[in-house]
CSV table of C-alpha atoms in Angstrom, one decimal:
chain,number,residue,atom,x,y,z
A,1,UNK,CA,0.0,0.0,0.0
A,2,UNK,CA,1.4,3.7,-1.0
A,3,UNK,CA,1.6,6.3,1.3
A,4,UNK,CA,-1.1,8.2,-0.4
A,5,UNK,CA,-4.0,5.4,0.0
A,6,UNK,CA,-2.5,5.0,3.6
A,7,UNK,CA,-3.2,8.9,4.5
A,8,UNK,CA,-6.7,8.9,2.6
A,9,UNK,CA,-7.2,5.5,5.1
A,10,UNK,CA,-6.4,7.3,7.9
A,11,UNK,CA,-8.7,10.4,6.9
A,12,UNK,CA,-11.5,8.6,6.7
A,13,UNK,CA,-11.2,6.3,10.2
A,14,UNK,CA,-10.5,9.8,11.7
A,15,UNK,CA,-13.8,11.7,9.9
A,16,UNK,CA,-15.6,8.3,11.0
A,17,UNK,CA,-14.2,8.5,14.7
A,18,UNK,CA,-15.5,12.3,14.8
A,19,UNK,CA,-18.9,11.2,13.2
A,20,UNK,CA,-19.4,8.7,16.3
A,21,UNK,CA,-17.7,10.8,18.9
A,22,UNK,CA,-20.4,13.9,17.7
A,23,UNK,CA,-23.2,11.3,17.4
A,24,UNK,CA,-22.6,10.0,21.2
A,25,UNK,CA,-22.3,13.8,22.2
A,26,UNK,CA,-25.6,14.5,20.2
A,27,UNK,CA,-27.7,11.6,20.2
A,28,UNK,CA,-27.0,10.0,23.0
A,29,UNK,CA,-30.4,11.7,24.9
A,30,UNK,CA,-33.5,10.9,23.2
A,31,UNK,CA,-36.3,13.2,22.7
A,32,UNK,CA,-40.0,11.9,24.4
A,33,UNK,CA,-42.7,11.5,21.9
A,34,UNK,CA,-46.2,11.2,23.1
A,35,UNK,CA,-49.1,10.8,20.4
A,36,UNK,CA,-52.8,10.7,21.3
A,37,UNK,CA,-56.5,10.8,19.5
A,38,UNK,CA,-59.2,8.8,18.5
A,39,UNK,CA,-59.8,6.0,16.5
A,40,UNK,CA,-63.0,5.0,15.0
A,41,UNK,CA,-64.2,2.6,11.7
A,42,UNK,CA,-67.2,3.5,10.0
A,43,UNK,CA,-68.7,5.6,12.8
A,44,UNK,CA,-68.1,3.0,15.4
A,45,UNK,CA,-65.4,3.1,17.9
A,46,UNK,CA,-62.1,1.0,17.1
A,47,UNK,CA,-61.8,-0.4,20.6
A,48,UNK,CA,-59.2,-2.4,22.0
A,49,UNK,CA,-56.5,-2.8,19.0
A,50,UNK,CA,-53.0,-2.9,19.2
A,51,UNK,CA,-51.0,0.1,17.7
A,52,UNK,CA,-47.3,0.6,17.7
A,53,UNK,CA,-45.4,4.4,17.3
A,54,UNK,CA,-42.6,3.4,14.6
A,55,UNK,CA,-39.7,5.9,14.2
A,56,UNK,CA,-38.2,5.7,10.6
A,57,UNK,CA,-35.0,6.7,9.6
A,58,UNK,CA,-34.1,6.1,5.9
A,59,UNK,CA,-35.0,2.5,5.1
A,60,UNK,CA,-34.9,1.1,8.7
A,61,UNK,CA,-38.0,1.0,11.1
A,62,UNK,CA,-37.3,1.5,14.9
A,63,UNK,CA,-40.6,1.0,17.0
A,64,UNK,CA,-40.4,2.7,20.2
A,65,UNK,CA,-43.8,2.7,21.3
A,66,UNK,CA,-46.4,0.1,21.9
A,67,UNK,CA,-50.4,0.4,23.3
A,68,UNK,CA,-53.9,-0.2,22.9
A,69,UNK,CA,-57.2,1.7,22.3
A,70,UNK,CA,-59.0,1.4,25.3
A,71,UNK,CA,-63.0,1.0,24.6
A,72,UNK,CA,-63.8,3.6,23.4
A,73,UNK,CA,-61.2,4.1,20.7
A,74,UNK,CA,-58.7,6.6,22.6
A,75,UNK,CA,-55.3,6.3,22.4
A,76,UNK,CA,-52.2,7.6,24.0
A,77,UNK,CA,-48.8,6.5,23.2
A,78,UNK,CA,-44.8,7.1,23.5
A,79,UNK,CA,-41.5,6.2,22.6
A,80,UNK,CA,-38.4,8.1,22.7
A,81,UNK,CA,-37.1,9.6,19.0
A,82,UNK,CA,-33.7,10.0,17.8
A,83,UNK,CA,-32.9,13.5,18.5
A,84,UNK,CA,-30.1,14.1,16.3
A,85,UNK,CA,-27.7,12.7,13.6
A,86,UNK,CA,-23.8,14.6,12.8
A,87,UNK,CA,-25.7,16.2,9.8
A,88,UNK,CA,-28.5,18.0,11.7
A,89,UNK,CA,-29.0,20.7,14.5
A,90,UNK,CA,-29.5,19.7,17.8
A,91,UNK,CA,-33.0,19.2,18.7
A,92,UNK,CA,-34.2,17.9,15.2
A,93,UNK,CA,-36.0,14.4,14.7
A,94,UNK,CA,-34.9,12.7,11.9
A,95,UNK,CA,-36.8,11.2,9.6
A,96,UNK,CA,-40.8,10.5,10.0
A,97,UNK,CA,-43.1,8.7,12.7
A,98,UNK,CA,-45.6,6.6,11.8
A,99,UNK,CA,-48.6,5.2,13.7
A,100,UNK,CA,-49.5,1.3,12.7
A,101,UNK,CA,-53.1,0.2,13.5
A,102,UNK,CA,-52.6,-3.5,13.9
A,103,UNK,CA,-56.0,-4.4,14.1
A,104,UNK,CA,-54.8,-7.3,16.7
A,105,UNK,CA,-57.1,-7.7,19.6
A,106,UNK,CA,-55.9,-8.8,23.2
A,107,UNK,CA,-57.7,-8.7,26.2
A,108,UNK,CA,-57.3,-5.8,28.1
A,109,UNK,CA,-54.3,-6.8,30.3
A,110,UNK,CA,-53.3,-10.1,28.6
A,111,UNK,CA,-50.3,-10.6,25.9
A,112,UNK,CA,-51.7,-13.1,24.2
A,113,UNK,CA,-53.1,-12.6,20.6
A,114,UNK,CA,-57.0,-13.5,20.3
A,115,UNK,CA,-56.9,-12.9,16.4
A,116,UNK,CA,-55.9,-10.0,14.1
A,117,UNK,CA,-57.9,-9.2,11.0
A,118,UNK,CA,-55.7,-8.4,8.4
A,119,UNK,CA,-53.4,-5.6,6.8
A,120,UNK,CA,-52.2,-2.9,9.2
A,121,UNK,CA,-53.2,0.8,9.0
A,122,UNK,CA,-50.6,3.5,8.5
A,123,UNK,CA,-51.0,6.9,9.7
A,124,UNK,CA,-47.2,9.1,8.8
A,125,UNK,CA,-47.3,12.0,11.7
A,126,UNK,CA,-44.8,14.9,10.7
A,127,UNK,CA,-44.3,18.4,12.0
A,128,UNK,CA,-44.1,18.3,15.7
A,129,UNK,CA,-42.6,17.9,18.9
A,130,UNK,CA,-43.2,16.4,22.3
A,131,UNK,CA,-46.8,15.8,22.1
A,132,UNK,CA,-49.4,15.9,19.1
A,133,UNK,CA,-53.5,14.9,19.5
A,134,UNK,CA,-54.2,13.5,16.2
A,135,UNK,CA,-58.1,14.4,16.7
A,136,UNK,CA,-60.0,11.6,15.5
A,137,UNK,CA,-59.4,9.3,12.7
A,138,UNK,CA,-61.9,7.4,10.6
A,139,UNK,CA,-60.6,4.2,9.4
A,140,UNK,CA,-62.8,3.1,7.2
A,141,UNK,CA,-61.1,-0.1,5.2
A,142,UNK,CA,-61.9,-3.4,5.0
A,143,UNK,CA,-59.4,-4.5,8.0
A,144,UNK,CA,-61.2,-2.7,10.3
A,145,UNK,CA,-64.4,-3.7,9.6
A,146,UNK,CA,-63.5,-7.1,9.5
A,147,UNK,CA,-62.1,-5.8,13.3
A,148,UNK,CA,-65.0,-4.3,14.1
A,149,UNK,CA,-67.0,-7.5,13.7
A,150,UNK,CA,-64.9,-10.5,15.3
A,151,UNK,CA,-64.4,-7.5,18.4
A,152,UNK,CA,-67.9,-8.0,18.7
A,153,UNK,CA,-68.7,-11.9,18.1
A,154,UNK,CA,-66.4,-12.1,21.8
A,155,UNK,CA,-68.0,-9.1,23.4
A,156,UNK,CA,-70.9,-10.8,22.7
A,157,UNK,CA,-69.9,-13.8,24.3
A,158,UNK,CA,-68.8,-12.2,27.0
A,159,UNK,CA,-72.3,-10.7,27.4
A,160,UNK,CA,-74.3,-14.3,27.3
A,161,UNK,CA,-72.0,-16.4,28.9
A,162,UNK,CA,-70.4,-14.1,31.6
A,163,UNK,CA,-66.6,-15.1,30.5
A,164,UNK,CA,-64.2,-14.7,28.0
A,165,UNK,CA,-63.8,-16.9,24.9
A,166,UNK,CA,-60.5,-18.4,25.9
A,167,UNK,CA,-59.3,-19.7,22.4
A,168,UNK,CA,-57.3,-17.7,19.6
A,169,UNK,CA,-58.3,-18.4,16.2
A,170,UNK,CA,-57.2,-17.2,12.6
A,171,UNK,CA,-58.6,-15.3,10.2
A,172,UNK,CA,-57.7,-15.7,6.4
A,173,UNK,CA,-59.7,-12.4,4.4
A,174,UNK,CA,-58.1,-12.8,1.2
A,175,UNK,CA,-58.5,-16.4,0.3
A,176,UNK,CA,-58.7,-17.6,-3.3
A,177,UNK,CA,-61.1,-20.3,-3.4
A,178,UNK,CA,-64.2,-20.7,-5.1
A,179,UNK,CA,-66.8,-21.0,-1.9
A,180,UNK,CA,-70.0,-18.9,-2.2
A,181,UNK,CA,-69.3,-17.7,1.4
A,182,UNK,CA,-67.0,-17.6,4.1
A,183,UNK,CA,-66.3,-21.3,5.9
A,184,UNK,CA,-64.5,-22.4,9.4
A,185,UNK,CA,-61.6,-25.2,9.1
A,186,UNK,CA,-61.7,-25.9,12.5
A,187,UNK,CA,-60.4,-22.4,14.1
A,188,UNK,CA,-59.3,-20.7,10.5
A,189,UNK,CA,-62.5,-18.1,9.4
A,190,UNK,CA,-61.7,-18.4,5.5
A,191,UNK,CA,-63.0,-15.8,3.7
A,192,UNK,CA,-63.2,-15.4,-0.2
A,193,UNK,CA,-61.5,-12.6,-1.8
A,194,UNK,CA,-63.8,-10.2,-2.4
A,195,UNK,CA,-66.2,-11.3,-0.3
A,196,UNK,CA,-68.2,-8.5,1.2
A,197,UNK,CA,-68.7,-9.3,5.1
A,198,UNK,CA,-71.3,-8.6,7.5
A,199,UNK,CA,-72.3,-9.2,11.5
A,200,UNK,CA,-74.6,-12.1,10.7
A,201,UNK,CA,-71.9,-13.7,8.8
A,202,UNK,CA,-69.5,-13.2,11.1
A,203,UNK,CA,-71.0,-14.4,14.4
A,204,UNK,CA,-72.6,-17.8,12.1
A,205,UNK,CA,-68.9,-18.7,11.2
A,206,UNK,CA,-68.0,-17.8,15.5
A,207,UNK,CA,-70.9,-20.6,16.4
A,208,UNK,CA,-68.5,-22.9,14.4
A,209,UNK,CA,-65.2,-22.1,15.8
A,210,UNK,CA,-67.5,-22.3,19.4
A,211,UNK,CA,-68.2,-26.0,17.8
A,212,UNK,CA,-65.0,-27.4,16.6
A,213,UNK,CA,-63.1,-26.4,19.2
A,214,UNK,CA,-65.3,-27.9,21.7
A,215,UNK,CA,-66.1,-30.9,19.9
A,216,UNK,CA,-62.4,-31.8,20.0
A,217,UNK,CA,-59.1,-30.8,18.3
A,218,UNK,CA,-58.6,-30.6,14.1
A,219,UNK,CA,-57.9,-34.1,13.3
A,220,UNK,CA,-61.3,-34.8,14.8
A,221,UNK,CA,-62.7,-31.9,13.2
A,222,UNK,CA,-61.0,-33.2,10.1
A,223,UNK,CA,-62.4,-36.8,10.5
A,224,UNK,CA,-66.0,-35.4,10.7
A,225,UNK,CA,-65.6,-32.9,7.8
A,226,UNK,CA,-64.7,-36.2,6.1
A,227,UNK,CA,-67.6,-38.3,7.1
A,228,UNK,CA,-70.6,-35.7,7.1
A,229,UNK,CA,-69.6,-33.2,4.9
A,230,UNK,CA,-69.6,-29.0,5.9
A,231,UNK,CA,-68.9,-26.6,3.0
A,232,UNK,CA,-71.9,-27.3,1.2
A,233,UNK,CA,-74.4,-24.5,0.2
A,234,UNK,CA,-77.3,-24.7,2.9
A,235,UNK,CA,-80.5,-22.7,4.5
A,236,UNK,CA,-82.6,-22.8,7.2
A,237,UNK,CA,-84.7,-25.3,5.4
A,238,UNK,CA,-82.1,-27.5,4.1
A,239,UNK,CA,-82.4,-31.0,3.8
A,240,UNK,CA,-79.0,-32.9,4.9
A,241,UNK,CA,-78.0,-35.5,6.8
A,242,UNK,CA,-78.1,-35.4,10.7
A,243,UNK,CA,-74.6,-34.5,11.5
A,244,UNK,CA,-74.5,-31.7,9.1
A,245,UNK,CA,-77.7,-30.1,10.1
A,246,UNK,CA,-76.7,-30.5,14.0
A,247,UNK,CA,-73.5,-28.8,12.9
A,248,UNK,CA,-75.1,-25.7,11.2
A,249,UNK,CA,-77.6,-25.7,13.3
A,250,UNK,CA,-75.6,-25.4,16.7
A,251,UNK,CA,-73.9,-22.3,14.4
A,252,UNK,CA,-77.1,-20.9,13.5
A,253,UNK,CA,-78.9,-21.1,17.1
A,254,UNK,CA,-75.6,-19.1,18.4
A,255,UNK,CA,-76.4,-16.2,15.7
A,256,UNK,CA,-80.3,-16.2,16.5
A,257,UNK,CA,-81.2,-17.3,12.8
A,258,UNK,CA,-83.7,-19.5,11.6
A,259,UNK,CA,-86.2,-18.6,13.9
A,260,UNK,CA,-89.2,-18.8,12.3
A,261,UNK,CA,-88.3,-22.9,12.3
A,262,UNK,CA,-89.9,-25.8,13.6
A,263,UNK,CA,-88.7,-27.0,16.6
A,264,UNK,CA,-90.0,-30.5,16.4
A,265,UNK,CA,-89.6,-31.2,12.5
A,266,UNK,CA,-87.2,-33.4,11.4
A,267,UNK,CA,-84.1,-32.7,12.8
A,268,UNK,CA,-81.7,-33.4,9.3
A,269,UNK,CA,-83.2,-29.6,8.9
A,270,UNK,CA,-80.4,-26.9,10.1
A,271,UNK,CA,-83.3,-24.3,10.9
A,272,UNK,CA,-85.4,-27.1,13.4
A,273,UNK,CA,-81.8,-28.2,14.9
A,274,UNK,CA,-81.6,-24.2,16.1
A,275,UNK,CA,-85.1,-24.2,16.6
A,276,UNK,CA,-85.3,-27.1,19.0
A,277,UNK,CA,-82.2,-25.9,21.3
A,278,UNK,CA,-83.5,-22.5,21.4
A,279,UNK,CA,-87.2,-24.9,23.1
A,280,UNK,CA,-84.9,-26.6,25.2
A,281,UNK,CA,-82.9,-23.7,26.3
A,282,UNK,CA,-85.9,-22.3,27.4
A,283,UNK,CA,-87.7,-25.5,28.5
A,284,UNK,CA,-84.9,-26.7,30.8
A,285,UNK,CA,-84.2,-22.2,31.9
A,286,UNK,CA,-80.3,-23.3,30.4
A,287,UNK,CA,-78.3,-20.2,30.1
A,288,UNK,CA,-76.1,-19.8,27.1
A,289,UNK,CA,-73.1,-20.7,28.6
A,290,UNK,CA,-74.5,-24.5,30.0
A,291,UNK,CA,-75.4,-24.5,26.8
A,292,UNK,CA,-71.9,-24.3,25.6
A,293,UNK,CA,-71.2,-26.8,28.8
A,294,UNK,CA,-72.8,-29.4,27.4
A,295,UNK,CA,-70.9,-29.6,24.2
A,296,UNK,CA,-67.6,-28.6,26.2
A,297,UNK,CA,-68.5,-31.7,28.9
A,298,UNK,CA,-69.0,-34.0,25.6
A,299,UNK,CA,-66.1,-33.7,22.9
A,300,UNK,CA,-66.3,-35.9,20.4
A,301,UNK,CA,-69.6,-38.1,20.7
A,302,UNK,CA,-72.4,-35.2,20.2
A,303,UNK,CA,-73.0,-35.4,15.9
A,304,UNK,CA,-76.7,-34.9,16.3
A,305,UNK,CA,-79.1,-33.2,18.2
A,306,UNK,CA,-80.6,-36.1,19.7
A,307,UNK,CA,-77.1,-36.9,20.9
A,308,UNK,CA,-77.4,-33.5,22.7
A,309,UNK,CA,-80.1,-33.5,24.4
A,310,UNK,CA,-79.4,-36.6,25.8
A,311,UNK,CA,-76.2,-35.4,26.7
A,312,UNK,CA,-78.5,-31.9,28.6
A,313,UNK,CA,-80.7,-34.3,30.3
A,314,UNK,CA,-77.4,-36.5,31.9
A,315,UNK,CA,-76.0,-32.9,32.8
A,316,UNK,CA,-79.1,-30.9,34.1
A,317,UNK,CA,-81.6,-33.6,34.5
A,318,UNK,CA,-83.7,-32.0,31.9
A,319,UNK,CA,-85.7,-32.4,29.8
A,320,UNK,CA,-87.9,-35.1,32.0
């Protein structure tokens, strides 16, 4: 090596040793960043999601920040920014920050993922200091609805049974199959891309996670699939076998449909199978959650609904 190329070495380790001796003098204190507002989707409040305050510098992503809306959409959140690079004046953030709507629910309290509904929501913040209320933000796409919906299949729950659902499960919005309709694979909600989603549809497809999972665990799930069926088109007034119409039946009587049924027709109908547990619900004064106790108390031997009420009468000694 010359002695030229060993001088324009040395120049640039010393330039380099300045850059990190100014950027420890500089950066070394990090300036508190405190963002709050409101978050709402389609009018209704966007309660409970996890969010994350990002701080991005060039191509890298540094999150410094994590909370949750509480329930009523409000939000606070901090981190601590970068304050300064060699190349700036003190005091000066570099780079943006940006706000990521996870649409991940966890209980208030708990770590634990119950589900997420699909693509993240960013919101860039710019131009400010310290602290910065964003006001109120309408997210109105299709993750948040989706959010919007499963949030309330388990507040509903919560509300008829007087616990929470204690099971994750998956949700898969953009899947490209041919089904008419959304469909459950034992804890995955499938949903057809391009499918447009509503409550009713959403708490049906919850009655069968509610199912499956207390029936047993996939490979039962999967052995039943394979001997009655379950992604065939159906109604209230369906004709199918037993096991299929106890299955979409247990799923309808959990999202209050079919109910202008016949609780003592044939019970290969979907519609009478809701019908008749909604009559011995309120026959036997069963709540909604020893409801859900007697498939819980029975997994893997209740396929029809005579099998069930069987299974109620061992359980609450009822009906006589």
């Amino acid at each position: 090596m010359n002695t030229k190329s060993s001088s324009t070495l040395c120049n640039l380790f010393l330039v380099l040793l300045w850059m990190i001796t100014e950027c420890n003098a500089q950066c070394s204190s990090d300036t508190p960043i405190t963002v709050s507002g409101k978050a709402t989707c389609y009018g209704l409040d966007l309660a409970h999601t996890k969010i994350t305050l990002n701080h991005v510098i060039g191509f890298v992503t540094n999150e410094i920040g994590v909370s949750h809306t509480d329930a009523e959409g409000r939000f606070n959140i901090s981190g601590q920014a970068l304050d300064a690079t060699p190349f700036s004046g003190p005091d000066q953030i570099q780079g943006s920050m940006i706000l990521f709507f996870q649409f991940e629910y966890r209980r208030p309290g708990e770590t634990s993922k119950i589900f997420a509904s699909g693509e993240w929501f960013p919101l860039e913040i710019s131009g400010f200091q310290g602290q910065k209320n964003v006001g109120t933000l309408a997210i109105d796409n299709a993750s948040c609805q989706r959010y919007i919906y499963f949030h309330e299949v388990l507040q509903d729950f919560k509300r008829r049974t007087g616990r929470d659902f204690e099971r994750h499960f998956f949700i898969y919005p953009n899947e490209i199959i041919t089904a008419p309709r959304p469909f459950v694979t034992w804890d995955h909600v499938r949903i057809p891309r391009g499918f447009y989603l509503t409550y009713d549809v959403v708490i049906h497809e919850f009655g069968h996670i509610i199912r499956n999972i207390y029936d047993g665990g996939p490979d039962h799930f999967h052995h039943d699939l394979a001997q009655y069926g379950g992604f065939e088109s159906h109604t209230c007034s369906t004709k199918t076998s037993f096991e299929f119409a106890f299955n979409e039946g247990v799923a309808s009587y959990w999202a209050r449909e079919c109910m202008n049924s016949n609780p003592n027709g044939p019970m290969n109908i979907e519609g009478n199978v809701a019908a008749a547990l909604r009559q011995l619900q309120e026959t036997c004064s069963t709540t909604d959650n020893g409801m859900l106790e007697v498939l819980r108390k029975n997994p893997w031997v209740l396929h029809t609904y005579r099998q069930f009420e069987n299974a109620h009468k061992r359980l609450y000694g009822c009906p006589s």
